[in-house]
mmCIF file of C-alpha atoms in Angstrom:
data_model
loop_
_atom_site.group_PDB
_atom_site.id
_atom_site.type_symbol
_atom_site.label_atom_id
_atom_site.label_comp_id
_atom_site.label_asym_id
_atom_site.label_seq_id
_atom_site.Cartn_x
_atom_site.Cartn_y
_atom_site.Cartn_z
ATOM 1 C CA UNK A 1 -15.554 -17.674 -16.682
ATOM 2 C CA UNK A 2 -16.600 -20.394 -14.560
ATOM 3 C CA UNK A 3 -13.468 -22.167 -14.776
ATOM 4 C CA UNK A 4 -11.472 -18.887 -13.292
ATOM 5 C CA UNK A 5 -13.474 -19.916 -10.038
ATOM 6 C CA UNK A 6 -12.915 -23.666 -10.243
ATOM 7 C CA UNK A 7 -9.041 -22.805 -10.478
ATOM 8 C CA UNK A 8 -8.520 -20.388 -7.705
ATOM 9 C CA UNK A 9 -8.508 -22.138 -4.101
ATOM 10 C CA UNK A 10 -9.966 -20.565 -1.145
ATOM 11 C CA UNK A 11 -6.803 -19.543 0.627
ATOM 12 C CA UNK A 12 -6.080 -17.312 -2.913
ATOM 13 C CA UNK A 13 -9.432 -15.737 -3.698
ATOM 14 C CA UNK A 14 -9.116 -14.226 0.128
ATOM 15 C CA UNK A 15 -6.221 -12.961 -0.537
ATOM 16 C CA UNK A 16 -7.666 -11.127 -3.897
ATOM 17 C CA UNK A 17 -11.035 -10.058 -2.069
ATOM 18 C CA UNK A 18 -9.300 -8.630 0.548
ATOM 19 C CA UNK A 19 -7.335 -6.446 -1.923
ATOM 20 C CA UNK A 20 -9.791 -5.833 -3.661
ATOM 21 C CA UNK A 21 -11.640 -4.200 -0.536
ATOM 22 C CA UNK A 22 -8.833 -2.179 0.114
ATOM 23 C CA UNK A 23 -8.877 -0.712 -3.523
ATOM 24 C CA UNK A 24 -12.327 0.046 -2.933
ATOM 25 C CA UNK A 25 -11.982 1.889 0.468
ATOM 26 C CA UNK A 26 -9.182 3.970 -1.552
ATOM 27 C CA UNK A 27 -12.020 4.575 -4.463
ATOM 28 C CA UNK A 28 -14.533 6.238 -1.566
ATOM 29 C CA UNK A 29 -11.471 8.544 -0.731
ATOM 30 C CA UNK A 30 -10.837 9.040 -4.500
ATOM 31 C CA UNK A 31 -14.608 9.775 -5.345
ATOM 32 C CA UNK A 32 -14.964 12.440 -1.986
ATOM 33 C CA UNK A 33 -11.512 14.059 -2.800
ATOM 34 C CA UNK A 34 -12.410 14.829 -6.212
ATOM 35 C CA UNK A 35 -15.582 16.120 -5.763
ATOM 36 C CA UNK A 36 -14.497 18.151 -2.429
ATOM 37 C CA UNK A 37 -11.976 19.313 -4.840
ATOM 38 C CA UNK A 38 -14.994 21.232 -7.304
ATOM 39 C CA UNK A 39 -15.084 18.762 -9.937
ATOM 40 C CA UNK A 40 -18.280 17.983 -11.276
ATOM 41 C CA UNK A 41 -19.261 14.075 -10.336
ATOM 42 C CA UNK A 42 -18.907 12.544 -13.603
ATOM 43 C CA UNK A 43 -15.255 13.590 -13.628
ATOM 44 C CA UNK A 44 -14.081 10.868 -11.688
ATOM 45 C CA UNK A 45 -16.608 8.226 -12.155
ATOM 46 C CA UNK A 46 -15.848 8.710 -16.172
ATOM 47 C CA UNK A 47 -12.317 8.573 -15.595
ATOM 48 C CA UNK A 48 -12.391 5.317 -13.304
ATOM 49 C CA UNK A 49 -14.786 3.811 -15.864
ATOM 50 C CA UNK A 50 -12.625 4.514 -18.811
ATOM 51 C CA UNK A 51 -9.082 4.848 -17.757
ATOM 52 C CA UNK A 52 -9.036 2.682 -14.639
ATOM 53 C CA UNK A 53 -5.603 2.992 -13.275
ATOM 54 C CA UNK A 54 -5.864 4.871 -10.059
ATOM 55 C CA UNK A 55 -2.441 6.846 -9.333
ATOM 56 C CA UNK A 56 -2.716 8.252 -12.941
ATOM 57 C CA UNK A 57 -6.675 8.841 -11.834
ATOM 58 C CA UNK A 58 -4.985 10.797 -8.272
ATOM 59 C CA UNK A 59 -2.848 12.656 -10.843
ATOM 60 C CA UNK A 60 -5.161 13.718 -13.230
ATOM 61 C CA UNK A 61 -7.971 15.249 -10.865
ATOM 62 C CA UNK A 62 -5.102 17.000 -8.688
ATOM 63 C CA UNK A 63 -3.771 19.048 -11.688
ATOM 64 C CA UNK A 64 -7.173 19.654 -12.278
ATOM 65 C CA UNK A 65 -9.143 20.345 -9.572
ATOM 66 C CA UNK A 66 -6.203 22.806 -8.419
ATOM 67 C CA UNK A 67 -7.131 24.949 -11.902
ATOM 68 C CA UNK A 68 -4.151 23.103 -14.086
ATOM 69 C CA UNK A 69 -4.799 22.410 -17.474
ATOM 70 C CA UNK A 70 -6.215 19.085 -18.414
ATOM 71 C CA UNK A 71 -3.849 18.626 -21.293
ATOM 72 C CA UNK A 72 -0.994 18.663 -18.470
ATOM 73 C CA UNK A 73 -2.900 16.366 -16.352
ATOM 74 C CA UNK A 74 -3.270 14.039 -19.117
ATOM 75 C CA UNK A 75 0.512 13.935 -20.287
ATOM 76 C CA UNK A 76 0.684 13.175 -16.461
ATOM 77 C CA UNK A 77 -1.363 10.049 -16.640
ATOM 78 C CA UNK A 78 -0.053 8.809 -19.828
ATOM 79 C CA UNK A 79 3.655 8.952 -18.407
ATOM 80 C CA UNK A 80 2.236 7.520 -15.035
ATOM 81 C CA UNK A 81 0.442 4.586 -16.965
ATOM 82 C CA UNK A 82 3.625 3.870 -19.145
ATOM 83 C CA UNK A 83 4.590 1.063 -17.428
ATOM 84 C CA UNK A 84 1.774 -0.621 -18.221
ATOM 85 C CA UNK A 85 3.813 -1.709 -21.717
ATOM 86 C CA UNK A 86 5.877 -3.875 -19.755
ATOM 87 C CA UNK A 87 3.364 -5.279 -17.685
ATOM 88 C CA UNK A 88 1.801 -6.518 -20.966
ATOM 89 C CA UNK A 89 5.428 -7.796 -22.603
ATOM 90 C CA UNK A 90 5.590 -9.700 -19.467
ATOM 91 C CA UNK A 91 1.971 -11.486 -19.083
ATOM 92 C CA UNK A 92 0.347 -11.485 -22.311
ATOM 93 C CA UNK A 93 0.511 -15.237 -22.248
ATOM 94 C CA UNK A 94 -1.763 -14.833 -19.202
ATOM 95 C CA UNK A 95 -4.374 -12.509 -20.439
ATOM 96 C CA UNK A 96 -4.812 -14.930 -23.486
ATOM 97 C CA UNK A 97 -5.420 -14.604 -27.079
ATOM 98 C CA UNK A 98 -8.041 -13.313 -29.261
ATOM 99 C CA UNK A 99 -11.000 -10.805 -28.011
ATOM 100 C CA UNK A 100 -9.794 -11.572 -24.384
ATOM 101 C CA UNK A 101 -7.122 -9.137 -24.760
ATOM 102 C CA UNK A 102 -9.527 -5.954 -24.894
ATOM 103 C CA UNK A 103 -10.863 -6.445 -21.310
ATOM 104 C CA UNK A 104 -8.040 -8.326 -20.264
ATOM 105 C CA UNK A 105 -5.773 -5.365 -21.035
ATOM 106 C CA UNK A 106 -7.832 -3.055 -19.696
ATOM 107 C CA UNK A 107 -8.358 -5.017 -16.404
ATOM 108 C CA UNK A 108 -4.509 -4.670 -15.823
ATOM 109 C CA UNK A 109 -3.883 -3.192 -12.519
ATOM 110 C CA UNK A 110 -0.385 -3.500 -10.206
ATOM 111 C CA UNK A 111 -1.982 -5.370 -8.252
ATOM 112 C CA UNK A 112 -3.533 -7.855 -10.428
ATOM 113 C CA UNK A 113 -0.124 -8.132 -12.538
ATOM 114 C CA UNK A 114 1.732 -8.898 -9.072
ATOM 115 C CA UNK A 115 -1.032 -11.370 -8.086
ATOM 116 C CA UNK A 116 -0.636 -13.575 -11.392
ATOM 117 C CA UNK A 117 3.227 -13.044 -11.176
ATOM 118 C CA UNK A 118 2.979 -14.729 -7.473
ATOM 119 C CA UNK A 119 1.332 -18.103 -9.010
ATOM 120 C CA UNK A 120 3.153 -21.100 -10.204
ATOM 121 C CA UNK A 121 1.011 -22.328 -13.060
ATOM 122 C CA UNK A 122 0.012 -20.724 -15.797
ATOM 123 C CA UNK A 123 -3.778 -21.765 -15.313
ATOM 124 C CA UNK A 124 -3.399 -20.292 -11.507
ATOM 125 C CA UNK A 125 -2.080 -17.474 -13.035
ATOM 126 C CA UNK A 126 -4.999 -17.113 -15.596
ATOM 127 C CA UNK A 127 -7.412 -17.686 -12.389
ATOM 128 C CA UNK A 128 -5.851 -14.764 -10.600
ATOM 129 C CA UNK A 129 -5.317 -12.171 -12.900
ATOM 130 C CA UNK A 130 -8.756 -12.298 -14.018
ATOM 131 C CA UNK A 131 -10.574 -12.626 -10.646
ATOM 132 C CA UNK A 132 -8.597 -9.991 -9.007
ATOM 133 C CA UNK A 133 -8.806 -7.453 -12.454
ATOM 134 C CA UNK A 134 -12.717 -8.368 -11.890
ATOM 135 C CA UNK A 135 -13.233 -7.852 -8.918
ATOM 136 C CA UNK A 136 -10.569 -4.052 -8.479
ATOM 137 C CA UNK A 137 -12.808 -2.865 -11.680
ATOM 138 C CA UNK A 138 -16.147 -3.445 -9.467
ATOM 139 C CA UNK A 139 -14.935 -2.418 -6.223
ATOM 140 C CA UNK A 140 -13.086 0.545 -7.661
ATOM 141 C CA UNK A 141 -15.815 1.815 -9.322
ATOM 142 C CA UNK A 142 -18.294 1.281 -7.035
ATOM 143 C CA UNK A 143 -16.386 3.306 -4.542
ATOM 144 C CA UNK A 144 -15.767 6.112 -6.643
ATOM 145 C CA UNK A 145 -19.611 6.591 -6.725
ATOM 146 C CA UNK A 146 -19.656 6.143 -3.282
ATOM 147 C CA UNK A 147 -17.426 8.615 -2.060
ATOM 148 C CA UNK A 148 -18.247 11.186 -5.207
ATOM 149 C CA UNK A 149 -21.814 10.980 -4.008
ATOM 150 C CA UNK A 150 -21.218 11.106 0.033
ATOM 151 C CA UNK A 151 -18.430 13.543 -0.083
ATOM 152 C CA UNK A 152 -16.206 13.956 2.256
ATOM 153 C CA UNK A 153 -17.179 10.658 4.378
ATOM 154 C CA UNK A 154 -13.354 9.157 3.906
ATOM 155 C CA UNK A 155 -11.221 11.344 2.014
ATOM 156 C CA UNK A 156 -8.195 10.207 4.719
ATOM 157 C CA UNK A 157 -7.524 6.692 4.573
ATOM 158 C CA UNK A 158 -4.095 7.445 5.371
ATOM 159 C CA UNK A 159 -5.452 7.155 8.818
ATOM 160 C CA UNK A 160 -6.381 3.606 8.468
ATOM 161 C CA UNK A 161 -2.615 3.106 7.225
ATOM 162 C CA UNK A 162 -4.048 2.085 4.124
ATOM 163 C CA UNK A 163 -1.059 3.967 2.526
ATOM 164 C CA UNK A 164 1.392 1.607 3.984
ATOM 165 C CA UNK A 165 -0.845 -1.771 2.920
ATOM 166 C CA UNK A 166 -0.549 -0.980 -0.981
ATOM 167 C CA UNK A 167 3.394 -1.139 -0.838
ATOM 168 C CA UNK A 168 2.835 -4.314 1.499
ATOM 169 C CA UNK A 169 0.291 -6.228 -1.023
ATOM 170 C CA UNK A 170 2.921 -5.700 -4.063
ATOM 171 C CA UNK A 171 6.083 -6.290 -1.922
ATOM 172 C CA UNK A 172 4.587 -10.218 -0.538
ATOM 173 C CA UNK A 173 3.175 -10.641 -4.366
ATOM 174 C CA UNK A 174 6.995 -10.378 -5.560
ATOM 175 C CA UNK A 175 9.013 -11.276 -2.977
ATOM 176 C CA UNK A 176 9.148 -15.280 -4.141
ATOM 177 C CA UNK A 177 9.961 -13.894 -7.797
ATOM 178 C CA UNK A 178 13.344 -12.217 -5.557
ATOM 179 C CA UNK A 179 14.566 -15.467 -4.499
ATOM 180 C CA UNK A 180 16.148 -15.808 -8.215
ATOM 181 C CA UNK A 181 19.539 -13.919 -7.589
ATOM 182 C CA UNK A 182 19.678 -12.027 -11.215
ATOM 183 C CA UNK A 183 16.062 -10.734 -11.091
ATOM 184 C CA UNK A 184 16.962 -9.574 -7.334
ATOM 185 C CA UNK A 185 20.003 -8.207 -8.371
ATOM 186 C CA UNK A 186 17.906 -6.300 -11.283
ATOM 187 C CA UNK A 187 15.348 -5.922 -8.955
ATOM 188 C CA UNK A 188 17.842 -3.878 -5.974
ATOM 189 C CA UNK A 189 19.800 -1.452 -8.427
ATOM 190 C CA UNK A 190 16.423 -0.700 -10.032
ATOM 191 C CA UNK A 191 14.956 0.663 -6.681
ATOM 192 C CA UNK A 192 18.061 2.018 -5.906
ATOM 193 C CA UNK A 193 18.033 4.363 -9.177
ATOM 194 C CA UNK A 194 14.503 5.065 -8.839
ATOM 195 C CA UNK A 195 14.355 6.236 -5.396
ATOM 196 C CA UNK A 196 17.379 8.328 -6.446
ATOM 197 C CA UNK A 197 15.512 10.011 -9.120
ATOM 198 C CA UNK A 198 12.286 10.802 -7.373
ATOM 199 C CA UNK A 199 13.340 14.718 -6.213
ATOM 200 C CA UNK A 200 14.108 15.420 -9.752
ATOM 201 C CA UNK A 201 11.904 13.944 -11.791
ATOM 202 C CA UNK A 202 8.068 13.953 -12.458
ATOM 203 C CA UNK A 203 5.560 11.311 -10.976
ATOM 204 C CA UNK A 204 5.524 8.171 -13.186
ATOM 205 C CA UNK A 205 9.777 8.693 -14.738
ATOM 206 C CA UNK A 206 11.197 7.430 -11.802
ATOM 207 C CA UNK A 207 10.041 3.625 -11.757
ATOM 208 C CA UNK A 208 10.625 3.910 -15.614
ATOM 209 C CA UNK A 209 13.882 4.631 -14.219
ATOM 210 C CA UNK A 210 14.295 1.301 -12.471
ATOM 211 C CA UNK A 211 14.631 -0.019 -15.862
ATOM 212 C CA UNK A 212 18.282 0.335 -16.309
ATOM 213 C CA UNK A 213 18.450 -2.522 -13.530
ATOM 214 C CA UNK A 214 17.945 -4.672 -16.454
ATOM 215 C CA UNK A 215 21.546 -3.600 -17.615
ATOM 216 C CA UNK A 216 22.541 -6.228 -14.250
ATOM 217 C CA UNK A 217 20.096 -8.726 -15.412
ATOM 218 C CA UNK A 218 22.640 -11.861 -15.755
ATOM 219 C CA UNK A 219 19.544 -14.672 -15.567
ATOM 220 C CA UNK A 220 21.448 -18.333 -15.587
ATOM 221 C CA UNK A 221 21.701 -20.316 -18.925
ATOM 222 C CA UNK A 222 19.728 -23.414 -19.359
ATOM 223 C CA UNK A 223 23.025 -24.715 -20.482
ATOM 224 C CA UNK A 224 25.208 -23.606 -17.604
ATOM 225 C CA UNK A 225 22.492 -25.459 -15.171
ATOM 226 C CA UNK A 226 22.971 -28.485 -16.651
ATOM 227 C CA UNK A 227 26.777 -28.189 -16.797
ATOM 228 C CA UNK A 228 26.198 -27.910 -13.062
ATOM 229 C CA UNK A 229 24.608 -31.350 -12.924
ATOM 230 C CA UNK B 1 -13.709 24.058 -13.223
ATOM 231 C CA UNK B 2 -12.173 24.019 -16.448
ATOM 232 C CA UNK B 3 -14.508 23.998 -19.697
ATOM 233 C CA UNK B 4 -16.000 20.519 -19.273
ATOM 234 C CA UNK B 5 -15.795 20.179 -22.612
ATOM 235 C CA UNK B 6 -11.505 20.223 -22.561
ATOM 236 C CA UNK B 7 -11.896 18.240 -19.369
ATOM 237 C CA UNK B 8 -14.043 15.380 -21.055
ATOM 238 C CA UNK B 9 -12.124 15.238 -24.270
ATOM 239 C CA UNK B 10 -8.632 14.918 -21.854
ATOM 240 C CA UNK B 11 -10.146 11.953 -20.184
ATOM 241 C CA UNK B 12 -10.587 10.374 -23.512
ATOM 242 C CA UNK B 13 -7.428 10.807 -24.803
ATOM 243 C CA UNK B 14 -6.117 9.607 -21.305
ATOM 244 C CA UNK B 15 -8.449 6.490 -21.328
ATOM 245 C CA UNK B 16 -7.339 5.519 -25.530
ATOM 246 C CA UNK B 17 -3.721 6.559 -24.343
ATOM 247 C CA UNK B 18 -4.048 4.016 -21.470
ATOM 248 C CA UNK B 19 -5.621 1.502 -23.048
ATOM 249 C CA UNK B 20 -3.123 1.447 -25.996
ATOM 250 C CA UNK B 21 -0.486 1.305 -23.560
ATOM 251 C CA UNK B 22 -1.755 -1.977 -21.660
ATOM 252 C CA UNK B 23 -2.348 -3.701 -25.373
ATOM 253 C CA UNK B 24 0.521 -3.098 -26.278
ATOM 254 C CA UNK B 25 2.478 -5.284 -24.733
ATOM 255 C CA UNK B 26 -0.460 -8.398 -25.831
ATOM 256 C CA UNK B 27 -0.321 -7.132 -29.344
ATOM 257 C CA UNK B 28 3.120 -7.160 -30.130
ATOM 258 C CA UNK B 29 3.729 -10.271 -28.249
ATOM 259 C CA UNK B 30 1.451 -12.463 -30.818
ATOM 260 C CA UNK B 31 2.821 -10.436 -33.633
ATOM 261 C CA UNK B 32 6.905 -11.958 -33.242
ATOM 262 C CA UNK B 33 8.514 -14.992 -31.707
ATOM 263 C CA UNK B 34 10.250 -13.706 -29.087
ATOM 264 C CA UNK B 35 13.994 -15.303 -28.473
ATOM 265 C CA UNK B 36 13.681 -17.197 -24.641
ATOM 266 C CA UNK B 37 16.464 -14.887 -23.610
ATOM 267 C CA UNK B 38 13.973 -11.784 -24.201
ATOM 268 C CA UNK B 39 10.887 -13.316 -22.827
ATOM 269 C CA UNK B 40 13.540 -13.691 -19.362
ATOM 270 C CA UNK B 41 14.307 -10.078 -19.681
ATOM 271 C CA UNK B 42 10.343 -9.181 -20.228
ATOM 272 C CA UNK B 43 9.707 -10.789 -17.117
ATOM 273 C CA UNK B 44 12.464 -9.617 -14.947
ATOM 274 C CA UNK B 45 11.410 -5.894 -16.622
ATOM 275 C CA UNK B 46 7.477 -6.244 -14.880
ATOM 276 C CA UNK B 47 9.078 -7.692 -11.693
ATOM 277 C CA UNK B 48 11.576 -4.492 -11.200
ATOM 278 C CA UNK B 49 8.718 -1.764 -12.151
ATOM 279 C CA UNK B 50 7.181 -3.475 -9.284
ATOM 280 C CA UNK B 51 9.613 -3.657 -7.101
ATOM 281 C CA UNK B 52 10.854 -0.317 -7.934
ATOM 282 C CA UNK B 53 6.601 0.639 -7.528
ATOM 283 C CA UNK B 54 7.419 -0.803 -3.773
ATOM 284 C CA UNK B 55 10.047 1.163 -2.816
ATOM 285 C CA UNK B 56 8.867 4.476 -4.034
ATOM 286 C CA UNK B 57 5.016 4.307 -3.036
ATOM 287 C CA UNK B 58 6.910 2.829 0.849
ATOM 288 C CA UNK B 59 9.468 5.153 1.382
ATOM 289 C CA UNK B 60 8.780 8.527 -0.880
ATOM 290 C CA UNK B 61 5.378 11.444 -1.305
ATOM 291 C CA UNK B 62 4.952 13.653 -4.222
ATOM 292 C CA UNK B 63 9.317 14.751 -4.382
ATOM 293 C CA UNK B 64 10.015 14.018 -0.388
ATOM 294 C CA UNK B 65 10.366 11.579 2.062
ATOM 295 C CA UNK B 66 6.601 9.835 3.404
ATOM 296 C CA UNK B 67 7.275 10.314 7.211
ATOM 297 C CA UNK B 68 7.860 7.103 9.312
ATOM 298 C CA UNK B 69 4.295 5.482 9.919
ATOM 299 C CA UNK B 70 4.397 4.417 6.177
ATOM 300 C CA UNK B 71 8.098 3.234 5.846
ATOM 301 C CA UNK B 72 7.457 1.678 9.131
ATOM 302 C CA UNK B 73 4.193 -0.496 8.334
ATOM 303 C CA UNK B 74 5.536 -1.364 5.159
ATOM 304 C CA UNK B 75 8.642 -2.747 7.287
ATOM 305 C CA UNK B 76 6.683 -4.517 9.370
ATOM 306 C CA UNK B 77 4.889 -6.106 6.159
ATOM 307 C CA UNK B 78 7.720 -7.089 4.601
ATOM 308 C CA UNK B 79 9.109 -8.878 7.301
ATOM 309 C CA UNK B 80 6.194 -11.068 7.646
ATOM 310 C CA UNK B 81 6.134 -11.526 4.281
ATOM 311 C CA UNK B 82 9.516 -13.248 4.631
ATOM 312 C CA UNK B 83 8.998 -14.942 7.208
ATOM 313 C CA UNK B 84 5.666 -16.532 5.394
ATOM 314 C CA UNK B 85 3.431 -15.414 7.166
ATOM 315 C CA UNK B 86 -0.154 -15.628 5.563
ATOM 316 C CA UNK B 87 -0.849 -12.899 2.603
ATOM 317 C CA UNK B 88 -3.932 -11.529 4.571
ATOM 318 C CA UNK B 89 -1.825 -10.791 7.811
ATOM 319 C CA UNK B 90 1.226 -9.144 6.468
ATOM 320 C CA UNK B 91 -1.339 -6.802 4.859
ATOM 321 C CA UNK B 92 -3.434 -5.963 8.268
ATOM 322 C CA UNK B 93 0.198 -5.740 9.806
ATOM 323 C CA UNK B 94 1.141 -3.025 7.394
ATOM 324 C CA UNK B 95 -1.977 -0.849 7.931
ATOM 325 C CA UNK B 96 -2.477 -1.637 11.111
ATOM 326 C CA UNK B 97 1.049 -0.525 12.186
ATOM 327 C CA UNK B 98 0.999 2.798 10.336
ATOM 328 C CA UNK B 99 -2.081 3.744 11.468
ATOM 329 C CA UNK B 100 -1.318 2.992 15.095
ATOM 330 C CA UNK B 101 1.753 4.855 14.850
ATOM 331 C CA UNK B 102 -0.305 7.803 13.424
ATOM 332 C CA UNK B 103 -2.952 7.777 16.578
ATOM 333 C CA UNK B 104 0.177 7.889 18.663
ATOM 334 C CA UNK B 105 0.908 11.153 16.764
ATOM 335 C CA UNK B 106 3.795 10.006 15.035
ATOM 336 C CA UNK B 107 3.235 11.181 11.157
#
């Protein structure tokens, strides 16, 4: 554990505080909404404890909170949280081996996949992940009580444009992975699709969607590069 | 509310769902050697979700367009992100732009 802070360098764990801040502010509005909503106030401090993934979270007490059944709400959050499987395909090298895998994979946020994605080395990466699944999981949490217990202190942070910040974080996280042309070529069409799909389909499908970007995916050979030299 | 009951056991079975799906991806991983040309394709696979995660949570709400003050801040984010500017900035930019735009009334 100690070694996570040794690795990350000061410009790096600002970044991931400040995100991590952010999530936190957004678990106040969580905890208010859902309790200002008639759930009872272990309904979303459970569910951030034990599912932890906050748009499928959003889902979940809107369906129910609005008198929907809970077995909707949580087909919902499964199909939400489905792209979570390639989020772990991608990084399990950087969650690690052994008994570090149960809270590593249940640390795994967007953000904290996006953050280890953005570092060169795999010990950075390590560093990263970990601090910033750490540090979402206490902020997060703690908000939730927050808000759930305050009510309806913040339940807007779309004032504070707080909205528009999420997109930003994950869009400066993966921008430097876009400067290879076949992942940015993947990358494009798969928006594309997905943005296409959005009026039709139900929350969560659509970025599934951006998966047939992959059919584009034409990554350079090892071989070819060297032909080059 | 519902029967607290139905809502408790549907958070469970959300939170085991959840959790299987993240460990999945760690499991099967250590289970197979997985051909370089596939562990390319894994990684290009997280970095589209994401970007395609960008795009939708930027420019889309529920089944409809998000306005302009979101599109807009993102925008504004993304261009400093370009250009390099530091992490912590493009962020404030981004909020700080859609917000501003929503004081001057414009959703």
């Amino acid at each position: 554990m100690r070694s996570i802070w040794r690795t990350l360098d000061r410009g790096l764990a600002r970044d991931i505080a400040l995100v991590c801040l952010a999530d936190g502010v957004v678990g106040i509005s969580y905890g208010a909404i859902s309790v200002g909503g008639g759930l009872d106030l272990w309904v979303p401090v459970v569910l951030s404890l034990l599912v932890f993934a906050g748009a499928s979270q959003f889902l979940f007490v809107g369906i129910v909170a609005a008198g929907g059944s809970p077995i909707a709400a949580t087909i919902a959050g499964l199909l939400v949280n489905s792209r979570h499987v390639a989020f772990g395909l991608a990084i399990s090298d950087v969650i690690g081996s052994g008994w570090r895998r149960l809270p590593g994979s249940h640390l795994m946020t967007d953000e904290n996949v996006a953050f280890a994605i953005g570092q060169d080395e795999l010990r950075q990466k390590r560093a990263a992940y970990w601090a910033c699944g750490i540090g979402i999981f206490v902020c997060w949490n703690v908000g939730v009580v927050i808000g759930a217990l305050a009510g309806s202190v913040i339940t807007d942070t779309d004032a504070f444009g707080l909205d528009a910040a999420f997109p930003a974080v994950l869009m400066a996280l993966v921008l430097p992975a876009l400067r290879d042309r076949a992942t940015r070529t993947a990358a494009l069409i798969g928006a594309g699709v997905a943005l296409v799909a959005v009026p039709f389909l139900p929350a969560g499908l659509p970025v599934l969607m951006a998966l047939v970007g992959l059919l584009f995916y034409r990554p350079v050979r090892t071989g070819e590069l060297e032909g080059v030299r | 509310m519902n029967n607290p009951m139905l809502v408790l056991g549907a958070i469970l079975v959300l939170a085991v769902g959840t959790f299987s799906l993240r460990i999945a991806g760690p499991l099967l991983r250590s289970r197979f050697e997985v051909p370089v040309r596939i562990q390319q394709m894994m990684s290009a696979a997280a970095i589209v979700l994401l970007a395609a995660l960008v795009a939708t949570a930027a420019l889309t709400d529920g089944h409809t367009h998000a306005g302009i003050a979101r599109p807009a801040g993102v925008l504004v984010g993304a261009v400093l992100a370009w250009s390099r500017v530091p992490f912590v900035l493009v962020v404030v930019a981004a909020a700080a732009t859609a917000a501003g735009l929503r004081l001057l009334g414009i959703p």
